[in-house]
Amino acid sequence: MECQDYGLTRNTERENLNLNPLQRGGVLPIEARKALYEFSDGYSVCDYCGGRLDEIAKPHIHGFLDDLAGFINTDHARTTHGAREGKFAVMHALCKPGDTIVVDGNAHYTTHVAAERCGLKMVEVPNEGEPEYKITPEGYREVLDDLSDRGEDVSLVLLTHVDGNYGNLTDARSIGKIAHDAGVPLLLNCAYSMGRLPIDAKAMNADFVVGSGHKSMAASGPIGVLGVSDEWADLVLRKSGRHAVKELEMLGCTSRGAPIATLMASLPHVAERVQQWDEEVEKTRGFVAKMEKIEGVTQVGVKPTEHDLVRFETPIFDKIAEKHPRRGFFLYEELKKRNIVGIKRGQTKWFKCSVYGFSQGQVDYIGDSFAEIVAEYEKLL
Amino acid sequence: MECQDYGLTRNTERENLNLNPLQRGGVLPIEARKALYEFSDGYSVCDYCGGRLDEIAKPHIHGFLDDLAGFINTDHARTTHGAREGKFAVMHALCKPGDTIVVDGNAHYTTHVAAERCGLKMVEVPNEGEPEYKITPEGYREVLDDLSDRGEDVSLVLLTHVDGNYGNLTDARSIGKIAHDAGVPLLLNCAYSMGRLPIDAKAMNADFVVGSGHKSMAASGPIGVLGVSDEWADLVLRKSGRHAVKELEMLGCTSRGAPIATLMASLPHVAERVQQWDEEVEKTRGFVAKMEKIEGVTQVGVKPTEHDLVRFETPIFDKIAEKHPRRGFFLYEELKKRNIVGIKRGQTKWFKCSVYGFSQGQVDYIGDSFAEIVAEYEKLL
């Protein structure tokens, strides 16, 4: 059989400054690269399995999960294949088809897809619209009150801790309190927060938290984290009637291979870096300030930003694109010349980006590069 | 935060001859190790995603899935996180809680767990008992006839192509025909066959096939393959109502990271090696013959074996263990001295093993080592 050429290289992204927010938190430290080498082959973490992934002692997955539970202050931690699989597991365990759940208007599409796969009805808490697109506790209270007035039971409240469109950090603690007052548990989607900033599930009144190893925890995908409180552990981690040790929602075992080894190897690094979160935010704010000096460039979402993912309206690049011989491709190409990637080819009206993990020198260089590109092509206007 | 030492090395398994059947088919060829290096970081395969993993052109996942569908002769191929996740997706798409499915008595525990997670009732086709533990088409016919007589609808027939206890290769084609005659689709679990021996889903009357990248396709786990026929594609690959391109049972995207890069890199190698399957079986039969020369050692399961996974009854090792100062640990330790691993510590009455992928010289050495250990300790009896 003749196979096609799959183009299995990634040097452009590996060797340049990649601004794609999706990629900034997933870069492996050296320890994780070593673990990947050790655990490359197949079912590599399963050599000494006695029947449960989360209880394996060699490598010490059991100890790792204890540390992980401590790291996010939850009672029980499991790895899943990603945040979406964690959300699905919680919804599937808690809800029946036709049940109602409440989600924020900035939720990731995977929240919708997980709910739809479970046959759930979603009621949305809208964001407050431009320019900040904020999700508020008041919004949750109104929606929950309204559903209660209509006598509609709610099985689950879901909140996106930091959304992927604006990088808005929400007030999880207050929203969790409101959910609990309504007698409903809170599932907090921490895909863009766990591993970047400190997470304390209990302090945030989160009964369930999900995180993403590949998005924000310096791990090879696909891997996620699911944290469950004692109160809900029997339900979400319920065991098979036939195979007494196997957890049903995990289908027995989840992360049977290399990604969990990278997540384990990265945990000390990640635990350390979340302590520097304030500096990351400061760095991002400085970057935003520099970008906003460019004519017409505006950060949308909560200001000043509280996260590294920032979204800019960039009409100036769009105007240049109209006149530039390379049209919309010019921005991507000009950035590429400067060893900057991660803004989609053809995108000029607006873009999302992140400078998470870059040095201040790199951040300055990136900001200067955008300004330089405008200076160079303004003459076309 | 202080993290424990997770013991993230695997040199014992990497540097010795590993007889664990679970590990033999998942060893990465050099091309896959290179791909792992390239795609180590986070969401590495998602740089150029337009919304659907299976349509990504860089790396060429789309072309790869076409090749993969051709490789197993199915209409549509997707990657999942493993065979179990593929089985769950099919069951979840096809069945409602309370539905009845028919499964073989040699099914992997993950078949039971996936069905239980979906709330399904399983009716088992028993194997024929010792010494071969065979699953037969007649058995399926009887069970399906019986259910039909009782007016019980069957939503799905599942067959384990090669089981993990005896390595029995089943007559999928005939069982698929029987299922179709009863108007029920067949899901074929190829975790121990796809990537080891040639798979032709259509010839085997399989509407769905699942495979395991980490078990049998020379890929880093967790990754699996799901093949779906045209007839069932609309249902199993149905899209979200809200996010038009997202496939619900895949939760949008599945393998967002390194494992799919290794599966892609390995496909040419795997496509080549399945052509040598007959030689692998011959090699295993030779190994069985050598093992059975040892007093009381018997291969159980279909004879002569048609697969590399073989199960031996080994009363002689158990008798030695009774007298040996190291008791049941002696076998593991004696093998380890000879650079052979993969038989569980303490196991002496029986064991499963595989010499898949070893050279004839290595296989001879392994067989000789078992004989040598018996010769050395027989005097204790």
mmCIF file of N, CA, C and O in Angstrom, chain A residues 300-345:
data_model
loop_
_atom_site.group_PDB
_atom_site.id
_atom_site.type_symbol
_atom_site.label_atom_id
_atom_site.label_comp_id
_atom_site.label_asym_id
_atom_site.label_seq_id
_atom_site.Cartn_x
_atom_site.Cartn_y
_atom_site.Cartn_z
ATOM 1 N N VAL A 300 -10.255 44.097 22.950
ATOM 2 C CA VAL A 300 -11.633 43.926 23.415
ATOM 3 C C VAL A 300 -11.651 42.839 24.482
ATOM 4 O O VAL A 300 -10.736 42.027 24.576
ATOM 5 N N GLY A 301 -12.709 42.847 25.290
ATOM 6 C CA GLY A 301 -12.738 41.990 26.474
ATOM 7 C C GLY A 301 -12.447 42.864 27.680
ATOM 8 O O GLY A 301 -12.238 44.078 27.553
ATOM 9 N N VAL A 302 -12.452 42.243 28.857
ATOM 10 C CA VAL A 302 -12.256 42.990 30.102
ATOM 11 C C VAL A 302 -10.930 43.749 30.075
ATOM 12 O O VAL A 302 -9.911 43.210 29.650
ATOM 13 N N LYS A 303 -10.981 45.023 30.516
ATOM 14 C CA LYS A 303 -9.781 45.856 30.554
ATOM 15 C C LYS A 303 -9.578 46.422 31.937
ATOM 16 O O LYS A 303 -10.534 46.891 32.522
ATOM 17 N N PRO A 304 -8.364 46.500 32.472
ATOM 18 C CA PRO A 304 -7.190 45.877 31.857
ATOM 19 C C PRO A 304 -7.327 44.355 31.888
ATOM 20 O O PRO A 304 -7.971 43.809 32.785
ATOM 21 N N THR A 305 -6.722 43.728 30.924
ATOM 22 C CA THR A 305 -6.876 42.275 30.817
ATOM 23 C C THR A 305 -6.374 41.568 32.074
ATOM 24 O O THR A 305 -5.443 42.039 32.737
ATOM 25 N N GLU A 306 -6.993 40.457 32.368
ATOM 26 C CA GLU A 306 -6.563 39.646 33.512
ATOM 27 C C GLU A 306 -6.025 38.289 33.063
ATOM 28 O O GLU A 306 -5.926 37.355 33.853
ATOM 29 N N HIS A 307 -5.710 38.173 31.776
ATOM 30 C CA HIS A 307 -5.236 36.898 31.230
ATOM 31 C C HIS A 307 -4.297 37.180 30.065
ATOM 32 O O HIS A 307 -4.287 38.275 29.517
ATOM 33 N N ASP A 308 -3.524 36.161 29.692
ATOM 34 C CA ASP A 308 -2.579 36.351 28.584
ATOM 35 C C ASP A 308 -3.240 36.285 27.210
ATOM 36 O O ASP A 308 -2.702 36.808 26.235
ATOM 37 N N LEU A 309 -4.410 35.614 27.128
ATOM 38 C CA LEU A 309 -5.101 35.576 25.836
ATOM 39 C C LEU A 309 -5.786 36.919 25.632
ATOM 40 O O LEU A 309 -6.644 37.306 26.430
ATOM 41 N N VAL A 310 -5.380 37.621 24.588
ATOM 42 C CA VAL A 310 -6.011 38.918 24.318
ATOM 43 C C VAL A 310 -6.506 38.973 22.884
ATOM 44 O O VAL A 310 -5.925 38.373 21.979
ATOM 45 N N ARG A 311 -7.600 39.695 22.728
ATOM 46 C CA ARG A 311 -8.202 39.841 21.412
ATOM 47 C C ARG A 311 -8.121 41.306 21.011
ATOM 48 O O ARG A 311 -8.495 42.188 21.787
ATOM 49 N N PHE A 312 -7.623 41.522 19.808
ATOM 50 C CA PHE A 312 -7.489 42.893 19.317
ATOM 51 C C PHE A 312 -8.373 43.115 18.105
ATOM 52 O O PHE A 312 -8.470 42.249 17.230
ATOM 53 N N GLU A 313 -8.997 44.289 18.061
ATOM 54 C CA GLU A 313 -9.573 44.775 16.809
ATOM 55 C C GLU A 313 -8.437 45.513 16.118
ATOM 56 O O GLU A 313 -7.779 46.351 16.741
ATOM 57 N N THR A 314 -8.211 45.217 14.844
ATOM 58 C CA THR A 314 -7.035 45.779 14.166
ATOM 59 C C THR A 314 -7.399 46.347 12.789
ATOM 60 O O THR A 314 -6.908 45.883 11.759
ATOM 61 N N PRO A 315 -8.261 47.381 12.757
ATOM 62 C CA PRO A 315 -8.726 47.904 11.458
ATOM 63 C C PRO A 315 -7.583 48.398 10.562
ATOM 64 O O PRO A 315 -7.692 48.306 9.336
ATOM 65 N N ILE A 316 -6.503 48.842 11.172
ATOM 66 C CA ILE A 316 -5.397 49.367 10.359
ATOM 67 C C ILE A 316 -4.814 48.282 9.450
ATOM 68 O O ILE A 316 -4.496 48.528 8.282
ATOM 69 N N PHE A 317 -4.714 47.057 9.983
ATOM 70 C CA PHE A 317 -4.160 45.971 9.155
ATOM 71 C C PHE A 317 -5.132 45.600 8.040
ATOM 72 O O PHE A 317 -4.736 45.207 6.947
ATOM 73 N N ASP A 318 -6.405 45.763 8.339
ATOM 74 C CA ASP A 318 -7.407 45.458 7.327
ATOM 75 C C ASP A 318 -7.361 46.482 6.192
ATOM 76 O O ASP A 318 -7.481 46.132 5.014
ATOM 77 N N LYS A 319 -7.148 47.741 6.569
ATOM 78 C CA LYS A 319 -7.048 48.792 5.538
ATOM 79 C C LYS A 319 -5.818 48.574 4.667
ATOM 80 O O LYS A 319 -5.872 48.731 3.448
ATOM 81 N N ILE A 320 -4.717 48.218 5.305
ATOM 82 C CA ILE A 320 -3.493 47.955 4.525
ATOM 83 C C ILE A 320 -3.728 46.787 3.571
ATOM 84 O O ILE A 320 -3.346 46.829 2.398
ATOM 85 N N ALA A 321 -4.414 45.761 4.083
ATOM 86 C CA ALA A 321 -4.670 44.568 3.261
ATOM 87 C C ALA A 321 -5.406 44.920 1.967
ATOM 88 O O ALA A 321 -5.155 44.326 0.911
ATOM 89 N N GLU A 322 -6.294 45.910 2.054
ATOM 90 C CA GLU A 322 -7.049 46.313 0.854
ATOM 91 C C GLU A 322 -6.137 46.830 -0.250
ATOM 92 O O GLU A 322 -6.440 46.698 -1.430
ATOM 93 N N LYS A 323 -5.029 47.446 0.156
ATOM 94 C CA LYS A 323 -4.128 48.070 -0.820
ATOM 95 C C LYS A 323 -2.895 47.224 -1.123
ATOM 96 O O LYS A 323 -2.196 47.463 -2.102
ATOM 97 N N HIS A 324 -2.589 46.304 -0.254
ATOM 98 C CA HIS A 324 -1.333 45.554 -0.367
ATOM 99 C C HIS A 324 -1.427 44.528 -1.495
ATOM 100 O O HIS A 324 -2.458 43.869 -1.635
ATOM 101 N N PRO A 325 -0.367 44.400 -2.299
ATOM 102 C CA PRO A 325 -0.424 43.405 -3.388
ATOM 103 C C PRO A 325 -0.682 41.978 -2.885
ATOM 104 O O PRO A 325 -1.266 41.174 -3.601
ATOM 105 N N ARG A 326 -0.291 41.665 -1.663
ATOM 106 C CA ARG A 326 -0.527 40.318 -1.119
ATOM 107 C C ARG A 326 -1.854 40.242 -0.368
ATOM 108 O O ARG A 326 -2.133 39.251 0.306
ATOM 109 N N ARG A 327 -2.627 41.344 -0.455
ATOM 110 C CA ARG A 327 -3.939 41.386 0.220
ATOM 111 C C ARG A 327 -3.850 40.917 1.680
ATOM 112 O O ARG A 327 -2.893 41.243 2.353
ATOM 113 N N GLY A 328 -4.832 40.153 2.089
ATOM 114 C CA GLY A 328 -4.916 39.739 3.495
ATOM 115 C C GLY A 328 -3.748 38.892 3.985
ATOM 116 O O GLY A 328 -3.548 38.742 5.186
ATOM 117 N N PHE A 329 -2.978 38.355 3.049
ATOM 118 C CA PHE A 329 -1.857 37.497 3.462
ATOM 119 C C PHE A 329 -0.659 38.290 3.966
ATOM 120 O O PHE A 329 0.268 37.736 4.538
ATOM 121 N N PHE A 330 -0.683 39.623 3.694
ATOM 122 C CA PHE A 330 0.519 40.402 3.985
ATOM 123 C C PHE A 330 0.938 40.328 5.455
ATOM 124 O O PHE A 330 2.124 40.226 5.766
ATOM 125 N N LEU A 331 -0.056 40.355 6.355
ATOM 126 C CA LEU A 331 0.296 40.405 7.777
ATOM 127 C C LEU A 331 1.006 39.122 8.198
ATOM 128 O O LEU A 331 2.069 39.153 8.828
ATOM 129 N N TYR A 332 0.418 37.994 7.810
ATOM 130 C CA TYR A 332 1.037 36.708 8.124
ATOM 131 C C TYR A 332 2.460 36.655 7.577
ATOM 132 O O TYR A 332 3.403 36.241 8.258
ATOM 133 N N GLU A 333 2.604 37.122 6.341
ATOM 134 C CA GLU A 333 3.914 37.024 5.679
ATOM 135 C C GLU A 333 4.944 37.980 6.274
ATOM 136 O O GLU A 333 6.116 37.633 6.418
ATOM 137 N N GLU A 334 4.490 39.177 6.625
ATOM 138 C CA GLU A 334 5.412 40.140 7.237
ATOM 139 C C GLU A 334 5.857 39.653 8.621
ATOM 140 O O GLU A 334 7.020 39.813 8.996
ATOM 141 N N LEU A 335 4.915 39.077 9.345
ATOM 142 C CA LEU A 335 5.269 38.544 10.669
ATOM 143 C C LEU A 335 6.240 37.375 10.519
ATOM 144 O O LEU A 335 7.246 37.285 11.230
ATOM 145 N N LYS A 336 5.946 36.524 9.574
ATOM 146 C CA LYS A 336 6.776 35.346 9.337
ATOM 147 C C LYS A 336 8.220 35.743 9.039
ATOM 148 O O LYS A 336 9.162 35.131 9.551
ATOM 149 N N LYS A 337 8.382 36.789 8.212
ATOM 150 C CA LYS A 337 9.730 37.308 7.920
ATOM 151 C C LYS A 337 10.465 37.660 9.199
ATOM 152 O O LYS A 337 11.686 37.643 9.260
ATOM 153 N N ARG A 338 9.694 38.061 10.197
ATOM 154 C CA ARG A 338 10.274 38.467 11.483
ATOM 155 C C ARG A 338 10.259 37.321 12.501
ATOM 156 O O ARG A 338 10.378 37.552 13.704
ATOM 157 N N ASN A 339 10.055 36.104 11.986
ATOM 158 C CA ASN A 339 10.039 34.909 12.852
ATOM 159 C C ASN A 339 8.914 34.896 13.870
ATOM 160 O O ASN A 339 9.064 34.397 14.988
ATOM 161 N N ILE A 340 7.787 35.465 13.461
ATOM 162 C CA ILE A 340 6.606 35.446 14.333
ATOM 163 C C ILE A 340 5.497 34.701 13.592
ATOM 164 O O ILE A 340 5.208 35.007 12.433
ATOM 165 N N VAL A 341 4.905 33.721 14.245
ATOM 166 C CA VAL A 341 3.810 32.962 13.629
ATOM 167 C C VAL A 341 2.642 32.867 14.615
ATOM 168 O O VAL A 341 2.730 33.350 15.742
ATOM 169 N N GLY A 342 1.556 32.247 14.176
ATOM 170 C CA GLY A 342 0.452 31.989 15.093
ATOM 171 C C GLY A 342 -0.767 32.870 14.862
ATOM 172 O O GLY A 342 -1.813 32.648 15.467
ATOM 173 N N ILE A 343 -0.637 33.908 14.008
ATOM 174 C CA ILE A 343 -1.814 34.664 13.569
ATOM 175 C C ILE A 343 -2.218 34.009 12.250
ATOM 176 O O ILE A 343 -1.372 33.809 11.371
ATOM 177 N N LYS A 344 -3.488 33.672 12.130
ATOM 178 C CA LYS A 344 -3.918 32.915 10.944
ATOM 179 C C LYS A 344 -3.645 33.664 9.646
ATOM 180 O O LYS A 344 -3.843 34.867 9.560
ATOM 181 N N ARG A 345 -3.248 32.925 8.653
ATOM 182 C CA ARG A 345 -3.042 33.487 7.313
ATOM 183 C C ARG A 345 -4.335 34.117 6.832
ATOM 184 O O ARG A 345 -5.376 33.465 6.836
#
